[in-house]
Coordinates of C-alpha atoms (C1' of nucleotides) in Angstrom, one line a residue:
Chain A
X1 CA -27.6 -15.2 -18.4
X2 CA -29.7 -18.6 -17.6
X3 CA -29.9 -19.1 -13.7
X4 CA -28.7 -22.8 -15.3
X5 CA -25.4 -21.6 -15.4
X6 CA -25.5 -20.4 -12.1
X7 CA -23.4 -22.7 -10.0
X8 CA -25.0 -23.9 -6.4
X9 CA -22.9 -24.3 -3.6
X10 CA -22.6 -24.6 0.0
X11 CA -20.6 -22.4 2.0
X12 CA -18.1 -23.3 4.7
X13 CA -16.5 -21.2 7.8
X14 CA -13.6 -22.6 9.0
X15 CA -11.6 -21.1 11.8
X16 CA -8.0 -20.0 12.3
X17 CA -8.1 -19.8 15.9
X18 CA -4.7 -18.6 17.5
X19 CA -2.8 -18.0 20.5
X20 CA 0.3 -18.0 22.3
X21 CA 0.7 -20.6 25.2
X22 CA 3.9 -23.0 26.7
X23 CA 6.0 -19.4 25.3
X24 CA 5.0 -20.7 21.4
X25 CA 3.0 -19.1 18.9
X26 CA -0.1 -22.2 18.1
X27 CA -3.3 -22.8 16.3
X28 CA -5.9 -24.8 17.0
X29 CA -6.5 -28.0 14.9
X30 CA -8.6 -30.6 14.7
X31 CA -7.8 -34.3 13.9
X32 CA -10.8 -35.2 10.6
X33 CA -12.7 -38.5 12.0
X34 CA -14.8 -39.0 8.9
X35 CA -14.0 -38.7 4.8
X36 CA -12.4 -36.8 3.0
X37 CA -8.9 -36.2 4.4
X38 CA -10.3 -38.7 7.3
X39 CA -7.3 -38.9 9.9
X40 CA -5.4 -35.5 9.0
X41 CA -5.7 -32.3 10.6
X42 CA -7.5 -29.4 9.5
X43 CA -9.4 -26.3 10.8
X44 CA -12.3 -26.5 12.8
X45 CA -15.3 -25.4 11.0
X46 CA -18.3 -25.8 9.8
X47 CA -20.9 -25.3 7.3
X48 CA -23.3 -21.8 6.9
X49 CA -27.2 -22.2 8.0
X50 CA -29.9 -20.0 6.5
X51 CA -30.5 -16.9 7.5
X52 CA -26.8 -16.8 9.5
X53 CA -24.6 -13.6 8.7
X54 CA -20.8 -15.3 7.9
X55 CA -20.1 -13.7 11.1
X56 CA -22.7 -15.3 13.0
X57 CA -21.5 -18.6 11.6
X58 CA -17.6 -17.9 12.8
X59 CA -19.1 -17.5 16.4
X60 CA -21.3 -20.2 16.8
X61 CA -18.7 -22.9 15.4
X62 CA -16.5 -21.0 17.8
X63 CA -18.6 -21.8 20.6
X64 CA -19.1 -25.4 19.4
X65 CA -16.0 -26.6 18.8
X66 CA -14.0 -25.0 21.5
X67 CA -16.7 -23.7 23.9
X68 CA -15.2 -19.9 23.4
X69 CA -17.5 -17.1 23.8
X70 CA -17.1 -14.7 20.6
X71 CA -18.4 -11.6 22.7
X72 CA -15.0 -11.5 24.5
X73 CA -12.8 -12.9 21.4
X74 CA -11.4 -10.8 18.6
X75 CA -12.9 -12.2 15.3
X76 CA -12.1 -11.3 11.6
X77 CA -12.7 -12.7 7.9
X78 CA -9.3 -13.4 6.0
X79 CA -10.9 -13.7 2.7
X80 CA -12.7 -16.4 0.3
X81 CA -11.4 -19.3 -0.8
X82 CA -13.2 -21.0 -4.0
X83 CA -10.9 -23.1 -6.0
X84 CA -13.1 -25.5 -8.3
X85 CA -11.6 -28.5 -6.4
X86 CA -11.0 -27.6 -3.2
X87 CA -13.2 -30.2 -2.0
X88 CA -14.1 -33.4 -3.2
X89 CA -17.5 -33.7 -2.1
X90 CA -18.5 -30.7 -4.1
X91 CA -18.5 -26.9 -4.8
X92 CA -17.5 -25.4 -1.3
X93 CA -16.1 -22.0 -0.7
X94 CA -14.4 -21.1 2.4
X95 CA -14.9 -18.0 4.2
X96 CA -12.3 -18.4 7.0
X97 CA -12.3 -16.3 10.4
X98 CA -9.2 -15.5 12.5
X99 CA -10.1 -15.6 15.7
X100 CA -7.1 -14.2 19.1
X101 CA -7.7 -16.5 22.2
X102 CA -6.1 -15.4 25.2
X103 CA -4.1 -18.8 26.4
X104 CA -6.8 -20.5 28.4
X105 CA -6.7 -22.0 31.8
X106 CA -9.2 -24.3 30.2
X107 CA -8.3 -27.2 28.3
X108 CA -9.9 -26.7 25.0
X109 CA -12.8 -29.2 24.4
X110 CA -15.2 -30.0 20.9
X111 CA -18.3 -30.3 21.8
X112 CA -19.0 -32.5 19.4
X113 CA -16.3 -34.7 20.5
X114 CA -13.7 -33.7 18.2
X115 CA -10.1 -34.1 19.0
X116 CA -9.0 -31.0 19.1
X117 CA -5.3 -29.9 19.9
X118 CA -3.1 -26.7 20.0
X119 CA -0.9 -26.8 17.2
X120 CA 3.0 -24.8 17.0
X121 CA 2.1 -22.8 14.3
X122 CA 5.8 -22.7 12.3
X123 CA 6.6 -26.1 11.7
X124 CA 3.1 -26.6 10.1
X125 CA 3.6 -23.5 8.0
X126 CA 6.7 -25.2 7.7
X127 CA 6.1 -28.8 5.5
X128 CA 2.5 -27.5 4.0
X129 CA 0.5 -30.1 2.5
X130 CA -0.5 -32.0 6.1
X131 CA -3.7 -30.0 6.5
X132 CA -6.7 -31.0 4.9
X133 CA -8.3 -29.2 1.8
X134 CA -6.4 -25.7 1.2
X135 CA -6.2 -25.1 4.7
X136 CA -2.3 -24.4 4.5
X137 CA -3.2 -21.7 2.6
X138 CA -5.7 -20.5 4.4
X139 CA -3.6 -20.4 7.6
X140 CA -0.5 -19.3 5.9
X141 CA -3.1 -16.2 5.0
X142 CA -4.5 -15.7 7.8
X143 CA -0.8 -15.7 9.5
X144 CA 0.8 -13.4 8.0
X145 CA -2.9 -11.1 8.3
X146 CA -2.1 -11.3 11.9
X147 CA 1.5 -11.0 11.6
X148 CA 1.1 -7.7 10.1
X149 CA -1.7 -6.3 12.3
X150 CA 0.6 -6.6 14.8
X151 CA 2.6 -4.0 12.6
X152 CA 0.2 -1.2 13.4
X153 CA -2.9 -2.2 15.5
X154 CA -3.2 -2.7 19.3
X155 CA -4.1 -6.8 18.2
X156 CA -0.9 -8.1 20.3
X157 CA -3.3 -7.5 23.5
X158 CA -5.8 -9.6 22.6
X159 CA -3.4 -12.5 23.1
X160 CA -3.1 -11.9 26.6
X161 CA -5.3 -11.9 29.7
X162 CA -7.7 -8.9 30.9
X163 CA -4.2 -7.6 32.8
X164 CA -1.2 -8.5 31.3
X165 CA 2.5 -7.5 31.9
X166 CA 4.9 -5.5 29.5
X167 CA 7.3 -8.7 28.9
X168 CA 4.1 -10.8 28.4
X169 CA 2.8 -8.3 25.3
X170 CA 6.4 -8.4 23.9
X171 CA 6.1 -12.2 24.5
X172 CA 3.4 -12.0 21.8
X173 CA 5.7 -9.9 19.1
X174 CA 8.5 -12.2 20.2
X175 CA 6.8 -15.6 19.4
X176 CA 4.6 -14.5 16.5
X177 CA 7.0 -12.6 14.5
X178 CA 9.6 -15.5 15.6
X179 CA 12.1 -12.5 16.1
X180 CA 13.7 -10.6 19.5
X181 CA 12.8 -7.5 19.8
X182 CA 14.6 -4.8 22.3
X183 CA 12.6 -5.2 25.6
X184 CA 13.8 -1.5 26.5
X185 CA 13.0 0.0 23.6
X186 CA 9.3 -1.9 23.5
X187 CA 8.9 -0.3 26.6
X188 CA 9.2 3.0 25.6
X189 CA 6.9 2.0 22.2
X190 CA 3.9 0.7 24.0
X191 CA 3.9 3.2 27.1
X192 CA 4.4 6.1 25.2
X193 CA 1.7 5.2 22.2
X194 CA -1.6 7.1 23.3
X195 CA -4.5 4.6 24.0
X196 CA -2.4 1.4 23.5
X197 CA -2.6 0.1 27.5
X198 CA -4.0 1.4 30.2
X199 CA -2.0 0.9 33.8
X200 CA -3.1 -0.5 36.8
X201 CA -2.3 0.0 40.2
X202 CA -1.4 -4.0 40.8
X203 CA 1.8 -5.2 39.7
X204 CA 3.1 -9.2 39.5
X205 CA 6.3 -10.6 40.8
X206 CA 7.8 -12.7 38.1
X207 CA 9.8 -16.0 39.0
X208 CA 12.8 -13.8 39.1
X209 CA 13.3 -10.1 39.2
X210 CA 11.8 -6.7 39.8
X211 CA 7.9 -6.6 39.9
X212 CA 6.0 -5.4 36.8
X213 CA 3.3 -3.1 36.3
X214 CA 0.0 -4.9 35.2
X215 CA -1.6 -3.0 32.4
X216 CA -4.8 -3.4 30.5
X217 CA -6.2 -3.2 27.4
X218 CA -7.3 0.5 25.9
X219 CA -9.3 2.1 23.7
X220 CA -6.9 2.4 20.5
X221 CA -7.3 0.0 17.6
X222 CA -4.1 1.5 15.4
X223 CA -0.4 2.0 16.3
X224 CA 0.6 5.3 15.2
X225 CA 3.7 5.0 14.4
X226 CA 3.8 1.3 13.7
X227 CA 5.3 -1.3 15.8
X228 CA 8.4 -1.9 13.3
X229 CA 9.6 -5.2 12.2
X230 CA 12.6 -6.1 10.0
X231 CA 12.4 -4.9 6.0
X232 CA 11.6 -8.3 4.7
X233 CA 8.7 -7.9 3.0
X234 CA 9.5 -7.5 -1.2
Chain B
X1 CA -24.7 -32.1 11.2
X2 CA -27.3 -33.0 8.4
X3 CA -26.9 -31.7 5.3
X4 CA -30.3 -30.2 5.8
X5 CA -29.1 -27.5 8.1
X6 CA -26.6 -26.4 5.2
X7 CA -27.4 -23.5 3.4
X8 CA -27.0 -23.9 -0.3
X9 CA -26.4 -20.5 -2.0
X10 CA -25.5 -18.6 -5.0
X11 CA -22.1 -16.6 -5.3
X12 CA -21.7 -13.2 -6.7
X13 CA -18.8 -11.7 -7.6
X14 CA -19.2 -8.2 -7.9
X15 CA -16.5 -5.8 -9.3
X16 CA -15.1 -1.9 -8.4
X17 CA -13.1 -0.7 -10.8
X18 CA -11.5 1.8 -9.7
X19 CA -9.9 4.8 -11.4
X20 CA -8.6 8.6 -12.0
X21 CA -9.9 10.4 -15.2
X22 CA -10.7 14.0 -15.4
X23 CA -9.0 15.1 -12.5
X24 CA -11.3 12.9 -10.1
X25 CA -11.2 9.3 -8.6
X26 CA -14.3 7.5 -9.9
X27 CA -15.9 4.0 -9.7
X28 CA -17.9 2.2 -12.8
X29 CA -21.1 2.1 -12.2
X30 CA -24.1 0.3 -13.6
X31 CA -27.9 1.4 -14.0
X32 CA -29.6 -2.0 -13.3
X33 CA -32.6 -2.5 -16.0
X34 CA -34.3 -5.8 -14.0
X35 CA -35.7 -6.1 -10.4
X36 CA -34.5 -6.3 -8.2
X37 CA -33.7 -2.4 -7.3
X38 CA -34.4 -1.8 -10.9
X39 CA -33.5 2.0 -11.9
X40 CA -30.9 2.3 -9.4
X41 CA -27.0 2.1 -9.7
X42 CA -25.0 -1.0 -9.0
X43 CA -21.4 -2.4 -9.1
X44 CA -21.1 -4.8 -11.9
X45 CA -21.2 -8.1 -11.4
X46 CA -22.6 -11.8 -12.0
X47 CA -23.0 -15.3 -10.4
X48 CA -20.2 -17.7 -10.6
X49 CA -20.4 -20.7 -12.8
X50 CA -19.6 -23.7 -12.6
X51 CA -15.9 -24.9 -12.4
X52 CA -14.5 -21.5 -12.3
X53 CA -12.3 -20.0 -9.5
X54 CA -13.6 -17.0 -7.9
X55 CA -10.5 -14.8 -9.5
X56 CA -11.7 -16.4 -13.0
X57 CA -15.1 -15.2 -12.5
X58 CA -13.7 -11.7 -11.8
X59 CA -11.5 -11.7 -14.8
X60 CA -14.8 -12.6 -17.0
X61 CA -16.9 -10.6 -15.6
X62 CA -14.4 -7.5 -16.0
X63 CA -13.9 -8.6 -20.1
X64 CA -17.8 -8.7 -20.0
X65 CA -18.7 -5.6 -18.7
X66 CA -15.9 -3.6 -19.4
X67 CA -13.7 -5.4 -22.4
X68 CA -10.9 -4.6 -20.0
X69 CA -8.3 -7.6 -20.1
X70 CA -7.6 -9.1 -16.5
X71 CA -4.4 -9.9 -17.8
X72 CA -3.0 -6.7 -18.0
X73 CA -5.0 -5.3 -14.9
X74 CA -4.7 -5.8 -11.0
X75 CA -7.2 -7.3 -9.3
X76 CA -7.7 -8.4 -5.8
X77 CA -10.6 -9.6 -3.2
X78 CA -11.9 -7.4 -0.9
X79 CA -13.8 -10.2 1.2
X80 CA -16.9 -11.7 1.4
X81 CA -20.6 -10.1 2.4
X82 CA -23.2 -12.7 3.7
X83 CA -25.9 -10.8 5.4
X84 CA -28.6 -13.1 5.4
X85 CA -30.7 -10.5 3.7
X86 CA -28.3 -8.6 1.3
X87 CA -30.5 -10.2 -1.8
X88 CA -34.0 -10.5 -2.1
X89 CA -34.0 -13.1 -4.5
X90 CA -32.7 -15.7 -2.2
X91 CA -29.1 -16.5 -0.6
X92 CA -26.3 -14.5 -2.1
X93 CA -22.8 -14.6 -0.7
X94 CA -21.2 -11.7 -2.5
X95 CA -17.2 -12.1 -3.3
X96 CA -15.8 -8.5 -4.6
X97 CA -12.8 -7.9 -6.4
X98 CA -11.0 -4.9 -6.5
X99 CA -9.7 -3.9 -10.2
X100 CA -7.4 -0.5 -10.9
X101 CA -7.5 1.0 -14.4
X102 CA -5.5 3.5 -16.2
X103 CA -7.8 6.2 -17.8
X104 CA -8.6 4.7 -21.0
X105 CA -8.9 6.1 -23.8
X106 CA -11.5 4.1 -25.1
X107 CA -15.3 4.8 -23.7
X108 CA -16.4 1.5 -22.1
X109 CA -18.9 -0.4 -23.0
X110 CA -20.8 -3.2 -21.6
X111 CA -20.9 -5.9 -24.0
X112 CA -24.3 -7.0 -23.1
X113 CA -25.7 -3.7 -23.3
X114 CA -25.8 -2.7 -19.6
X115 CA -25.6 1.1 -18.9
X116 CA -21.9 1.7 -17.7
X117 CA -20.7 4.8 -16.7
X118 CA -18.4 6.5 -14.2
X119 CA -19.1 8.3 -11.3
X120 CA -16.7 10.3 -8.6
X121 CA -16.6 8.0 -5.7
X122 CA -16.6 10.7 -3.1
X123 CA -20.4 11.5 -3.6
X124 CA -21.3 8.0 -3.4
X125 CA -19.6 7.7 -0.5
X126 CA -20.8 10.7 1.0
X127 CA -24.7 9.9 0.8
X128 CA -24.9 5.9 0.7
X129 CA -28.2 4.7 0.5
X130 CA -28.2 5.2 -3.6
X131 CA -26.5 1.9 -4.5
X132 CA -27.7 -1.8 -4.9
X133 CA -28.1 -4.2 -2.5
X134 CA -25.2 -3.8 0.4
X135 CA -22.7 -2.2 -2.4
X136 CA -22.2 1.1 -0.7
X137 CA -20.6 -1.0 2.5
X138 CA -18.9 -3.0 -0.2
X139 CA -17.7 0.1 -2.1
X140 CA -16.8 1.8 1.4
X141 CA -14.4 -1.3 2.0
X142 CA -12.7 -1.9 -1.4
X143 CA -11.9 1.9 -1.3
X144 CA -10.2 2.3 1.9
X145 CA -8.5 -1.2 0.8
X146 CA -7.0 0.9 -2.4
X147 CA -6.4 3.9 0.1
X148 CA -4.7 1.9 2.7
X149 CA -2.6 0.3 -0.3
X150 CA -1.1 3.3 -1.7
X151 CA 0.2 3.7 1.4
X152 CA 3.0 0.4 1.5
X153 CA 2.2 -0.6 -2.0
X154 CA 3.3 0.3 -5.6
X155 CA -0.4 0.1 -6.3
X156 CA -0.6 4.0 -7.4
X157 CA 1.1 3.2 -10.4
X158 CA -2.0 0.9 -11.6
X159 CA -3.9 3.7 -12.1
X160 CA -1.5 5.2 -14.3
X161 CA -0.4 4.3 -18.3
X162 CA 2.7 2.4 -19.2
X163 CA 4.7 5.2 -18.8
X164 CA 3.6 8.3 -16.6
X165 CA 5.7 11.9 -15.3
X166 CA 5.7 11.8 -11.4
X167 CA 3.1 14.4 -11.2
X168 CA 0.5 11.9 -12.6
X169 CA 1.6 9.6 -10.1
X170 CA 0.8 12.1 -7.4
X171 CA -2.7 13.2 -9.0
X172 CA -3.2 9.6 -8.6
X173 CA -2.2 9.8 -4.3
X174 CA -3.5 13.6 -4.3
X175 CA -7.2 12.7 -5.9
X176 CA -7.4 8.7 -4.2
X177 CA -6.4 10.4 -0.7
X178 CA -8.3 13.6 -1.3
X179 CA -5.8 15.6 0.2
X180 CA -3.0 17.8 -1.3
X181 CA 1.0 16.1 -1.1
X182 CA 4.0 18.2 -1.3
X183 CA 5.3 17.7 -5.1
X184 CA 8.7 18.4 -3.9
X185 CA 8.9 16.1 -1.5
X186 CA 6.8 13.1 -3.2
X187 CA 9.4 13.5 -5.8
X188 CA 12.2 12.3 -3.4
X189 CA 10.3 10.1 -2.2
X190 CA 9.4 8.4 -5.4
X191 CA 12.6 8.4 -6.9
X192 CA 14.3 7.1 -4.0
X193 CA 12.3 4.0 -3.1
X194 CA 14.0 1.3 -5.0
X195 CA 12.2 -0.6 -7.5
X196 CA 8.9 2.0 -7.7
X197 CA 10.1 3.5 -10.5
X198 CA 12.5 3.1 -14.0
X199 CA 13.1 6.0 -15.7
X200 CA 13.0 6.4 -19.4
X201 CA 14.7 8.3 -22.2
X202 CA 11.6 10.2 -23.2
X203 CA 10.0 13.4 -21.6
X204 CA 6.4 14.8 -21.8
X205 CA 5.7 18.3 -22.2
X206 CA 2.8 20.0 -20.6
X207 CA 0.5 22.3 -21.6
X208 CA 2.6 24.9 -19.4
X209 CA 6.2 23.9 -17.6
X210 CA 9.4 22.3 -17.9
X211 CA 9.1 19.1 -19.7
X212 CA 8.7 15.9 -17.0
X213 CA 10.8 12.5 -17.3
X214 CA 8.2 9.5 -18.4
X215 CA 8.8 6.9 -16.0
X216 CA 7.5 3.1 -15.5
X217 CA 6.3 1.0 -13.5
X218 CA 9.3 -1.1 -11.6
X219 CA 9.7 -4.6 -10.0
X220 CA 8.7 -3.9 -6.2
X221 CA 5.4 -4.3 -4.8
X222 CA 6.3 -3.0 -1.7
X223 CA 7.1 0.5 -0.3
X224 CA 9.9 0.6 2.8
X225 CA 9.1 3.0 3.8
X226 CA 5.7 3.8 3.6
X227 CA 4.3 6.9 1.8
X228 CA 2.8 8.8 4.9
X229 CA -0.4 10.4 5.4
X230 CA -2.3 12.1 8.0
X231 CA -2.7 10.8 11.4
X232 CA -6.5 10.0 10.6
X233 CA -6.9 6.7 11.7
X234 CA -7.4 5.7 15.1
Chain C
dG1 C1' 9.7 38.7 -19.0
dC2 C1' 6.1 35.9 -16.9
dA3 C1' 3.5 31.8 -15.5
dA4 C1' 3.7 27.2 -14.5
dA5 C1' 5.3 22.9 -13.5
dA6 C1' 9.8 20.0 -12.7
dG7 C1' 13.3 19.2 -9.8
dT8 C1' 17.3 20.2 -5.9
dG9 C1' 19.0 21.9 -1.4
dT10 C1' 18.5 22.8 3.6
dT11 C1' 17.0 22.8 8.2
dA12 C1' 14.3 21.2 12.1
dT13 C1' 12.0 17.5 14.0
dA14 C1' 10.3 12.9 15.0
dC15 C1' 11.4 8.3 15.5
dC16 C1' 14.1 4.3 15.6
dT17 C1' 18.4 1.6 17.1
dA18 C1' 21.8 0.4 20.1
dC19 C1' 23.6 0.2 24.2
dA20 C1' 24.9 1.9 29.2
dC21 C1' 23.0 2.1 33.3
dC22 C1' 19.9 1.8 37.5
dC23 C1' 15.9 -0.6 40.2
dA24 C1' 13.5 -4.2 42.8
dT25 C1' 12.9 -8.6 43.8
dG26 C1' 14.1 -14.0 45.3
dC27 C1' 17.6 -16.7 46.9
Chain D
dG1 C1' 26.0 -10.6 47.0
dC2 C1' 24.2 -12.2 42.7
dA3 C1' 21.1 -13.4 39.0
dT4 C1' 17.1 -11.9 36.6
dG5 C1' 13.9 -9.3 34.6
dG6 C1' 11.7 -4.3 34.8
dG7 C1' 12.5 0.2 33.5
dT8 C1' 15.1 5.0 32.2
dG9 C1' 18.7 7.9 29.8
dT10 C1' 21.3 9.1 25.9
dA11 C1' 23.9 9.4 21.3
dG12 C1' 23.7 8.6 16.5
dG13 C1' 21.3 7.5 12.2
dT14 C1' 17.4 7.9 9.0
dA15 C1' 13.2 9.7 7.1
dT16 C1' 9.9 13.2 7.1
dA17 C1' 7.9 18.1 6.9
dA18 C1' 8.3 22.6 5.5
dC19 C1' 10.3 25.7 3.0
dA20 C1' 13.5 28.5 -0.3
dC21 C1' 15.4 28.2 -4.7
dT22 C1' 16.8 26.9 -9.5
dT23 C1' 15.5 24.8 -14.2
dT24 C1' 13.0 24.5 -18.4
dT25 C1' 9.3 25.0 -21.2
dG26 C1' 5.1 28.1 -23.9
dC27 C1' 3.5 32.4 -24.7

DNA sequence: GCAAAAGTGTTATACCTACACCCATGC
DNA sequence: GCATGGGTGTAGGTATAACACTTTTGC
């Protein structure tokens, strides 16, 4: 077992980075300026640094390329992604992050100067082979991760604001499961499930229509029962 | 972005195998005979080599240490571990794969002469600390990823022979959950989820009991609905 | 007969679905 | 008043939990 046929590589962490704004379900991509795949789209991302966890390396190329704080942003790995030829330039695996923005009154803005632009996520999941390297895989993957966390964790919330209406959360199911649910009985599911929000005294006046209560966040990370979507998986 | 701030690495691929024999849910286990953490007990694993995909260098390293084929086997990532400081002898980034195996009937053996044996995971769990490198949080994960998965998976049945009664199958849920199902009601349950099982001519006899009906594995992967267990996550 | 494991039936309960209906606001 | 979205009530279906009960074997 000769360290010689150990293969070297460098590692990248690219970034699924999603939200729901203009009532759509997007991602954030970023047009390539240089080689390889120069001029297509592709996940924002970056390389690993010595002594970085993978974790650390999700957050700072966070910050970097859309000047979003991780502290306040839900981040997870959606796996590792080491085909032989993934990249032309040489042996790079992926270790993609999913990362839940809230939509941002902010425009979103590389530092590095990137051009950087929110994406509808279906149509791209749509026609794959536009993104660069595998990253329709990758954000197929990391779609249908979030897709079914919705199924029985409180993740829907982190889509929204620090106080957030009932029709906004159900907004979130709505556009990311690309399927209506029952606004009445999503009512009773979210209110009734133990830990899930957290009511405030302030309530906001939509364009039309009776005022709704403003809820937070709270402390429960599963859904017990699940939030229920339609039996379409195999 | 020079190359010089890119960390070039090594990538392991480290395996749990995973499986029920005498009565008990154990993990293979390695005695590692070179430094570093010489003496102590491991998951198998190597480095990946050149031009081989990160599933590839799980199926070889599976035939290798166990002379199990990854044909016939299931096998799936678990995610990627990149503390800075997980190896001492440089960068790591550690890729595990998750493989379930029937109780063989043949003793494994390490073809390059490694110590293999197995070991009930629920000790290991209970008193980390005793494992290699970070392989007790990698263990930790790629369990409750098998636990989780018996719950909307056909996975159970990976851990059984080609054909199998329904009370193996729920030795399999009763000894991976560590907690005790009803055997009358798992047998609806079973038998009623289209596609988990196809029954078979042939019966087994037990030591004691009416004679069982040998089943095998069917076509779905899924379970709608899912087997249930306690409320124990949050 | 007896022990042990396989397998069926039954009832109560929890939860979801679907839909009728009322409430509170802007215009 | 009317449109619009927020929110509650209720009836019916489905699946589970908990249990009694029957079946089929070896001894």
């Amino acid at each position: 077992m000769s360290r010689r046929h150990h293969e070297v590589l460098r590692l990248a962490v690219d970034l699924v980075i999603l939200t729901v704004r203009d009532r759509s379900f997007q991602v954030l991509l970023i047009e390539r300026g240089n080689p390889p795949f120069a001029g297509q789209l592709a996940l924002p991302g970056g390389f690993l640094r010595p002594g970085e966890s993978l974790e650390e390396a999700a957050a700072r190329e966070l910050l970097e390329e859309t000047a979003l704080d991780a502290g306040s942003l839900h981040l997870e790995q959606v796996g590792a992604y080491g085909h032989p030829d993934r990249d032309p330039r040489g042996r790079v695996v992926s270790v993609p992050y999913l990362a839940i923005a809230p939509n941002l009154p902010t425009p979103v803005a590389g530092s590095d100067a990137i051009e950087a632009q929110w994406r509808p996520v279906e149509p791209v999941l749509a026609s794959p082979g536009k993104l660069a390297f595998d990253h329709d895989d990758i954000l197929r993957d990391a779609v249908e991760q979030a897709r079914r966390q919705l199924e029985y964790t409180t993740l829907a919330t982190r889509f929204c604001g620090e106080t957030f209406t009932i029709g906004e959360l159900r907004d979130v199911y709505d556009l990311v499961w690309g399927m209506r649910l029952d606004p009445r009985n999503f009512n009773r599911k979210v209110t009734r499930t133990d830990g899930f929000l957290l009511p405030t005294d302030a309530k906001r006046t939509p364009e039309t229509g009776r005022p709704a209560t403003l809820y937070r966040r709270g402390p429960a990370d599963g859904l017990h029962p699940p939030m229920l979507r339609g039996r379409d998986l195999s």
